[in-house]
Coordinates of C-alpha atoms and ligand atoms in Angstrom, one line a residue:
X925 CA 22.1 12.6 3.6
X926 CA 19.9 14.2 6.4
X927 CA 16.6 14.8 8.0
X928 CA 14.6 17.3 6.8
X929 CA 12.8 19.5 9.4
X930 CA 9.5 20.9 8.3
X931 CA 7.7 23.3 10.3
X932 CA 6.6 26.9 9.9
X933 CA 5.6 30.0 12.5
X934 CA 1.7 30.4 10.6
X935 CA 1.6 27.0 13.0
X936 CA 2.2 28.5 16.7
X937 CA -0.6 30.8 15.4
X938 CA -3.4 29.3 15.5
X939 CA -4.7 28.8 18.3
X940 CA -8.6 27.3 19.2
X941 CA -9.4 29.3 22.9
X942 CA -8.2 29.1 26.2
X943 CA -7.7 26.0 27.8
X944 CA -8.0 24.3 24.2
X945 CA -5.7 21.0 24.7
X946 CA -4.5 21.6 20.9
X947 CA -2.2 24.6 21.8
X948 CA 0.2 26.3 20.0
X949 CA 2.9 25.2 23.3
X950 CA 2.4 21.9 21.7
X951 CA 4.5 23.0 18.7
X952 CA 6.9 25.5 20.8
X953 CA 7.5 22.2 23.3
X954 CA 8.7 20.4 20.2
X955 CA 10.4 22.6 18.4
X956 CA 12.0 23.4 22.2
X957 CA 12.9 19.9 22.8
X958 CA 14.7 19.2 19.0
X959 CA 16.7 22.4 19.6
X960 CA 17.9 21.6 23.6
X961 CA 18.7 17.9 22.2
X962 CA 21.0 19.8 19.9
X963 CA 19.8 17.6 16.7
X964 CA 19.1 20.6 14.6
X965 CA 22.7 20.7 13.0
X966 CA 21.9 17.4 11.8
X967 CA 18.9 18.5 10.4
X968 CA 17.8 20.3 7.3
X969 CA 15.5 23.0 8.4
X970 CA 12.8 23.7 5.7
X971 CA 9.6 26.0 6.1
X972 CA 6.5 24.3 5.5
X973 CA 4.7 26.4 1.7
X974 CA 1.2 27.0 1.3
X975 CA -0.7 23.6 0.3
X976 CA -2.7 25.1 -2.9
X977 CA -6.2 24.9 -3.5
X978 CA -5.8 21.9 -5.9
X979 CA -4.0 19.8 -3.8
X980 CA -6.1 20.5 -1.2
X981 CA -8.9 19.2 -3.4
X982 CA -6.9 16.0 -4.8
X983 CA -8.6 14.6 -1.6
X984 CA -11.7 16.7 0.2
X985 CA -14.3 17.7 -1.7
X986 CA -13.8 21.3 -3.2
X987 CA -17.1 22.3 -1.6
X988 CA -15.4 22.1 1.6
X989 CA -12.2 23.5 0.8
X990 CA -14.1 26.8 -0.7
X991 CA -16.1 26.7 2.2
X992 CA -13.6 27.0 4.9
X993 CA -11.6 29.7 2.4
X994 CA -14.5 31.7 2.0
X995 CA -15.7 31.4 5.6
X996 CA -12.0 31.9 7.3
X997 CA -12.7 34.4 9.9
X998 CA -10.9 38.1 10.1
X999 CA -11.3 38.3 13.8
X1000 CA -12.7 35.8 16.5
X1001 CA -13.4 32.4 15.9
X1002 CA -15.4 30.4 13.7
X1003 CA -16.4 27.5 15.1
X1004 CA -16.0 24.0 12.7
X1005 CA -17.3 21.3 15.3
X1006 CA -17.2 21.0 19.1
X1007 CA -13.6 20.6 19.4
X1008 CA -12.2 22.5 16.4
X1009 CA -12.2 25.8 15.8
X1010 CA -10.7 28.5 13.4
X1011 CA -8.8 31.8 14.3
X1012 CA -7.6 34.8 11.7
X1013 CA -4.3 32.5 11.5
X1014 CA -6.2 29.2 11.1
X1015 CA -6.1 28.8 7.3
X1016 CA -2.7 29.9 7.0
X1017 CA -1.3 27.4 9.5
X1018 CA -3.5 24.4 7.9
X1019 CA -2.6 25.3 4.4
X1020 CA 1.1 25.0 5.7
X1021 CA 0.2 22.4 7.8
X1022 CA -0.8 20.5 4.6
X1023 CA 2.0 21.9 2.4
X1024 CA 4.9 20.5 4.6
X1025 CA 4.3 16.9 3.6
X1026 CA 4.0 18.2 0.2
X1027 CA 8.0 19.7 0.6
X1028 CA 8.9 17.1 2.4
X1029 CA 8.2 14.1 -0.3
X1030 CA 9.5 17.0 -3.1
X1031 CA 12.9 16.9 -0.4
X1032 CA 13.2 12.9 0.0
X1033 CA 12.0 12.5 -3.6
X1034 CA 14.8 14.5 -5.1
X1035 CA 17.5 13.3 -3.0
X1036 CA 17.3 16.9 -1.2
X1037 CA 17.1 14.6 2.2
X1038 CA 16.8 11.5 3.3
X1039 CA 13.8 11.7 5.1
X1040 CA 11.6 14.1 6.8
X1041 CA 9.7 15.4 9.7
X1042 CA 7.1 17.6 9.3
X1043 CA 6.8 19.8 13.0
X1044 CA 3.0 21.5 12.3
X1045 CA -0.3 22.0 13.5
X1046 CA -3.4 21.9 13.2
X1047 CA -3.5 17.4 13.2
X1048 CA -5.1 16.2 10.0
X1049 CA -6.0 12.7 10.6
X1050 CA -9.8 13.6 11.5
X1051 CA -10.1 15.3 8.5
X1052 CA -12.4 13.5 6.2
X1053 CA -13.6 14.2 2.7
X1054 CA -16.1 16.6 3.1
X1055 CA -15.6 17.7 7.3
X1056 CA -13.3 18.9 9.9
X1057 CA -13.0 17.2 12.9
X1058 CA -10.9 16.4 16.5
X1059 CA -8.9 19.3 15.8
X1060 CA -8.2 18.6 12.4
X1061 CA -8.8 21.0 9.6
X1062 CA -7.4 19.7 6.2
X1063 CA -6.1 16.0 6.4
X1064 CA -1.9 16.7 5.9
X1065 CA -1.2 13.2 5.7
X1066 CA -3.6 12.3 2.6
X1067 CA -2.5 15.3 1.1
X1068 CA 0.8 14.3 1.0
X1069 CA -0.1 11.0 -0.5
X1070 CA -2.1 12.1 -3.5
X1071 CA 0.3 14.4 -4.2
X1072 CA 3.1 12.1 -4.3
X1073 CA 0.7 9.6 -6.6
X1074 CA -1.2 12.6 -8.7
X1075 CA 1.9 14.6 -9.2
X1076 CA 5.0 12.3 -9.1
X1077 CA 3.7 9.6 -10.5
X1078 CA 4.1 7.1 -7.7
X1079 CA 2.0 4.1 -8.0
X1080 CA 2.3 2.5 -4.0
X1081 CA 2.4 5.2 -1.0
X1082 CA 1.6 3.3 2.7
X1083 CA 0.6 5.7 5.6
X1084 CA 1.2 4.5 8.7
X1085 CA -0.6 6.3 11.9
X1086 CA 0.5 5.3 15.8
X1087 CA -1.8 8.3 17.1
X1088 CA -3.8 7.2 20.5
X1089 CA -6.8 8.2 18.2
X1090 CA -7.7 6.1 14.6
X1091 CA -7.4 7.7 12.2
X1092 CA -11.2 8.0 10.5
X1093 CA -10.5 10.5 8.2
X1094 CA -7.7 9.1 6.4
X1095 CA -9.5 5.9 6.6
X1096 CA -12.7 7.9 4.9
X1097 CA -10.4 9.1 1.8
X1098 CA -8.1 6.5 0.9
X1099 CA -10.9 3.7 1.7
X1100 CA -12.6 4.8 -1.5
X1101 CA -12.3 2.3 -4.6
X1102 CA -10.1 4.6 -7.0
X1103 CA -7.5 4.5 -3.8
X1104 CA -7.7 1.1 -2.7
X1105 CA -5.0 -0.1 -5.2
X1106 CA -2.3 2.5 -4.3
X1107 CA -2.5 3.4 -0.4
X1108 CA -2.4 1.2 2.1
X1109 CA -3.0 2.7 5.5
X1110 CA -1.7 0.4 9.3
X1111 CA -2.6 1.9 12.0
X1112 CA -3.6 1.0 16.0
X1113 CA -5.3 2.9 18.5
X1114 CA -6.9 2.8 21.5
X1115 CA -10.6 1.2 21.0
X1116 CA -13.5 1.7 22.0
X1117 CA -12.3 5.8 22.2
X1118 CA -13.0 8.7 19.8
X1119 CA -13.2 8.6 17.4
X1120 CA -15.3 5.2 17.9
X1121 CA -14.4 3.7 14.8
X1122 CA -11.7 1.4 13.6
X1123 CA -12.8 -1.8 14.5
X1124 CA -14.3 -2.7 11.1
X1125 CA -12.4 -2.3 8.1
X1126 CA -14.1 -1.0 5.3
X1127 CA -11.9 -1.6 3.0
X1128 CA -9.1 -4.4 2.1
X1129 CA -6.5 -1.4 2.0
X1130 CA -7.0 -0.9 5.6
X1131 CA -5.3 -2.4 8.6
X1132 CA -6.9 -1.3 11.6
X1133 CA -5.3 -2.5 15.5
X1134 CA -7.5 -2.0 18.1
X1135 CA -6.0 -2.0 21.6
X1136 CA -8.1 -1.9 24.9
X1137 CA -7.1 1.0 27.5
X1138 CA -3.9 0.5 29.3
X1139 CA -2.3 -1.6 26.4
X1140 CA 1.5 -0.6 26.5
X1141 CA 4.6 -0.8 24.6
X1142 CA 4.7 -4.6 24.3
X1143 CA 1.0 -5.1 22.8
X1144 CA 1.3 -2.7 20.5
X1145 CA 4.9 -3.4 18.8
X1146 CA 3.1 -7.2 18.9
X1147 CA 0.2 -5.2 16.8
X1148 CA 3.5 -3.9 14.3
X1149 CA 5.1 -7.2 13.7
X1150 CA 1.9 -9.5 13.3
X1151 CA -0.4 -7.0 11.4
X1152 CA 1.7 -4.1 10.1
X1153 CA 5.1 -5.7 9.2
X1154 CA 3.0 -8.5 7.0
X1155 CA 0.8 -6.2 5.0
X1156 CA 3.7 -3.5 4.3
X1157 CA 5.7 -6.7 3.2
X1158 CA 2.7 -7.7 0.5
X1159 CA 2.1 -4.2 -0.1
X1160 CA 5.9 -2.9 -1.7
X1161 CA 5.5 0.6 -0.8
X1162 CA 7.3 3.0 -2.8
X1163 CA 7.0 5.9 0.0
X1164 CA 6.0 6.0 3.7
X1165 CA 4.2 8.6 5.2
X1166 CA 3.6 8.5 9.1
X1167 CA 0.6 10.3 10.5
X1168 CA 3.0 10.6 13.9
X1169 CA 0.9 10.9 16.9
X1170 CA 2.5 11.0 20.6
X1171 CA -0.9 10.9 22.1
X1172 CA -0.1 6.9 23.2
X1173 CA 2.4 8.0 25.6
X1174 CA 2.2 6.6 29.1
X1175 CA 2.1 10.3 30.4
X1176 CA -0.6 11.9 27.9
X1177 CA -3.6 11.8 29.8
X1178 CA -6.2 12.2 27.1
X1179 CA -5.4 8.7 25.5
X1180 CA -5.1 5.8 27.5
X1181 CA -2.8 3.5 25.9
X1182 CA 0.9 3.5 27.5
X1183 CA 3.6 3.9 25.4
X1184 CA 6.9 5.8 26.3
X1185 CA 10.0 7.0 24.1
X1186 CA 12.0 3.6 23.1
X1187 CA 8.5 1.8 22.0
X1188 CA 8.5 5.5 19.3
X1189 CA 12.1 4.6 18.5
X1190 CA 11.3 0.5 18.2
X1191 CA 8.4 1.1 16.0
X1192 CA 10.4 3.8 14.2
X1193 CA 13.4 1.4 13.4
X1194 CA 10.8 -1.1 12.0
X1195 CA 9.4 1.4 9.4
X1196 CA 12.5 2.2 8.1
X1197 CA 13.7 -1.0 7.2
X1198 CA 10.3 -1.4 5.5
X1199 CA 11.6 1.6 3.8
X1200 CA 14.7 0.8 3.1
X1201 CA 14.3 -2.6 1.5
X1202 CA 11.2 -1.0 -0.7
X1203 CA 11.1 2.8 -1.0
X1204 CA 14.5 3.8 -1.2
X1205 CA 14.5 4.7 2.8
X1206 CA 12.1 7.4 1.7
X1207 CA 9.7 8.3 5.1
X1208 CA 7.7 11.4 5.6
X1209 CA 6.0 11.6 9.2
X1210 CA 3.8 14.0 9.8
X1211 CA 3.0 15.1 13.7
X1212 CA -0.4 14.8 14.4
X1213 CA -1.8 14.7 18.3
X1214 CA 0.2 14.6 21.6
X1215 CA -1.0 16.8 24.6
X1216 CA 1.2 15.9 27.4
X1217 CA 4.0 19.2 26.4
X1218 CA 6.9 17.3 27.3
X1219 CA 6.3 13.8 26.8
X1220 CA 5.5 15.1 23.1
X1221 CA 8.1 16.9 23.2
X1222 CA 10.5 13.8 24.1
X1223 CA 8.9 11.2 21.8
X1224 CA 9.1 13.7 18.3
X1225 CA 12.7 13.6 19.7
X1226 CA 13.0 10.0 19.9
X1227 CA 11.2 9.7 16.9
X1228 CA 13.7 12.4 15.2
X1229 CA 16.9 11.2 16.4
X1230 CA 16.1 7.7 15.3
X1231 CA 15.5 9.2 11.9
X1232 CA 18.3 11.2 11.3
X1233 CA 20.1 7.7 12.4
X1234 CA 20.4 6.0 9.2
Ligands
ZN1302 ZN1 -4.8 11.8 18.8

């Protein structure tokens, strides 16, 4: 059984302005680095489908979703919130963006693979309910969930995000009541940072690490095996998704935290014997941010490789 490798060109399309840190080379690097570390004959290589209008509404409100399909712009950009913006190829690349979870639990679900990595862009994690935000447009990683609770009738999905940045939006969707039973969401993140939020947790389905500035590879696996490992233990997952983040790399200069490669791989490894001993090895990680080209690039491999190692 193999990795499945999710990704689609809609996604080196969009694009947010010149000198916008949330490029499309952040995707190309990637997809660059998987191909030069000649994993992709141990991958399944899967394009990412179209994420449909009512699975895009299983968690924002449809308001939103009709408002950024009616508003999508022909030409030029339309402009969502200071950092996040939409171009003529926007929708297309969020709506695969959104659909590659989607094929990838459909892939690990049905035996097709044994796990997956989705390689996309725009990040979802920012996403809330109702807004986009920090480059996100639709939130892939709750989209995935609810589809994998809504439409395959799983009853325990755990998301787990290691981005630099917390993860508000996901926290905003699955922190609601009629969620609280069925997602449980670990994450750390650099804190106080944007999106300054985190440090309380709403809801008893959250478990929210923050780490001060500087905090490397040692601190934060310490944040995995006292806070993560413990709740994912209670918790019995039956799938786990990973909103996958290299933006805690040592060399990415818009976080501050200082991961490298082998802390991806450690914290990797620990997931999927979480995975294995409660969900069948099933894993869906999702890329989110990462804006240092090639340390991104060499963590998704790291993260990849380890994987496809199972
Ligand atoms: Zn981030």
């Amino acid at each position: 059984m193999t990795t499945a490798y999710i990704t689609h060109v809609d996604c080196l399309r969009h694009e947010m302005g010149r000198g916008h840190p949330e490029s499309p080379q952040r995707l190309t690097s990637v997809n660059e680095h998987i191909r030069d570390s000649g994993l992709l004959e141990k991958l399944i290589s899967l394009e990412a489908p179209l994420a449909s209008d009512v699975q895009l509404k299983r968690v924002h409100r449809a308001a939103y979703i009709d408002l950024i399909f009616a508003n999508a712009p022909d030409e030029g950009y339309l402009q969502l919130d200071p950092d996040t913006a939409m171009n003529p190829h926007s929708l297309a690349a969020a709506r695969r963006a959104a659909g590659a979870g989607i094929l990838g639990i459909d892939a690990v679900t049905s035996g097709r693979a044994a796990n997956a990595f989705c390689a996309i862009r725009p990040c979802g994690h920012h996403a809330t309910q109702a807004r986009s935000m920090g480059f996100c447009i639709f939130n892939n990683v709750a989209v995935a969930a609810a589809h994998a609770l809504e439409q395959d009738g799983l009853e325990r999905v755990a998301i787990i995000d290691f981005d630099v940045h917390h993860g508000n939006g996901t926290e905003d969707i699955f922190s609601a009541s009629e969620w609280q039973d069925k997602v449980l969401m670990a994450g750390f993140f650099q804190h106080p940072f944007y999106p300054y939020s985190g440090n309380v947790n709403p809801a008893p389905n959250m478990v929210n690490v923050p780490l001060a500035a500087g905090s490397d590879g040692a601190l934060a696996r310490q944040a995995v095996e006292k806070r993560w490992l413990p709740a994912l233990e209670d918790f019995e997952p039956q799938l786990l998704l990973i909103s996958a983040g290299f933006d805690a790399h040592r060399d990415d200069l818009l976080g501050g935290l200082a991961l490298v490669e082998d802390d991806y791989v450690w914290i990797t490894r620990q997931l999927m014997a979480i995975a294995a001993r409660f969900a069948q090895g099933q894993i869906v990680s999702m890329m989110e941010g990462g804006y240092n080209l090639s340390a991104l690039g060499r963590s998704a491999v790291a993260h990849v490789r380890t994987l496809s190692t199972h």
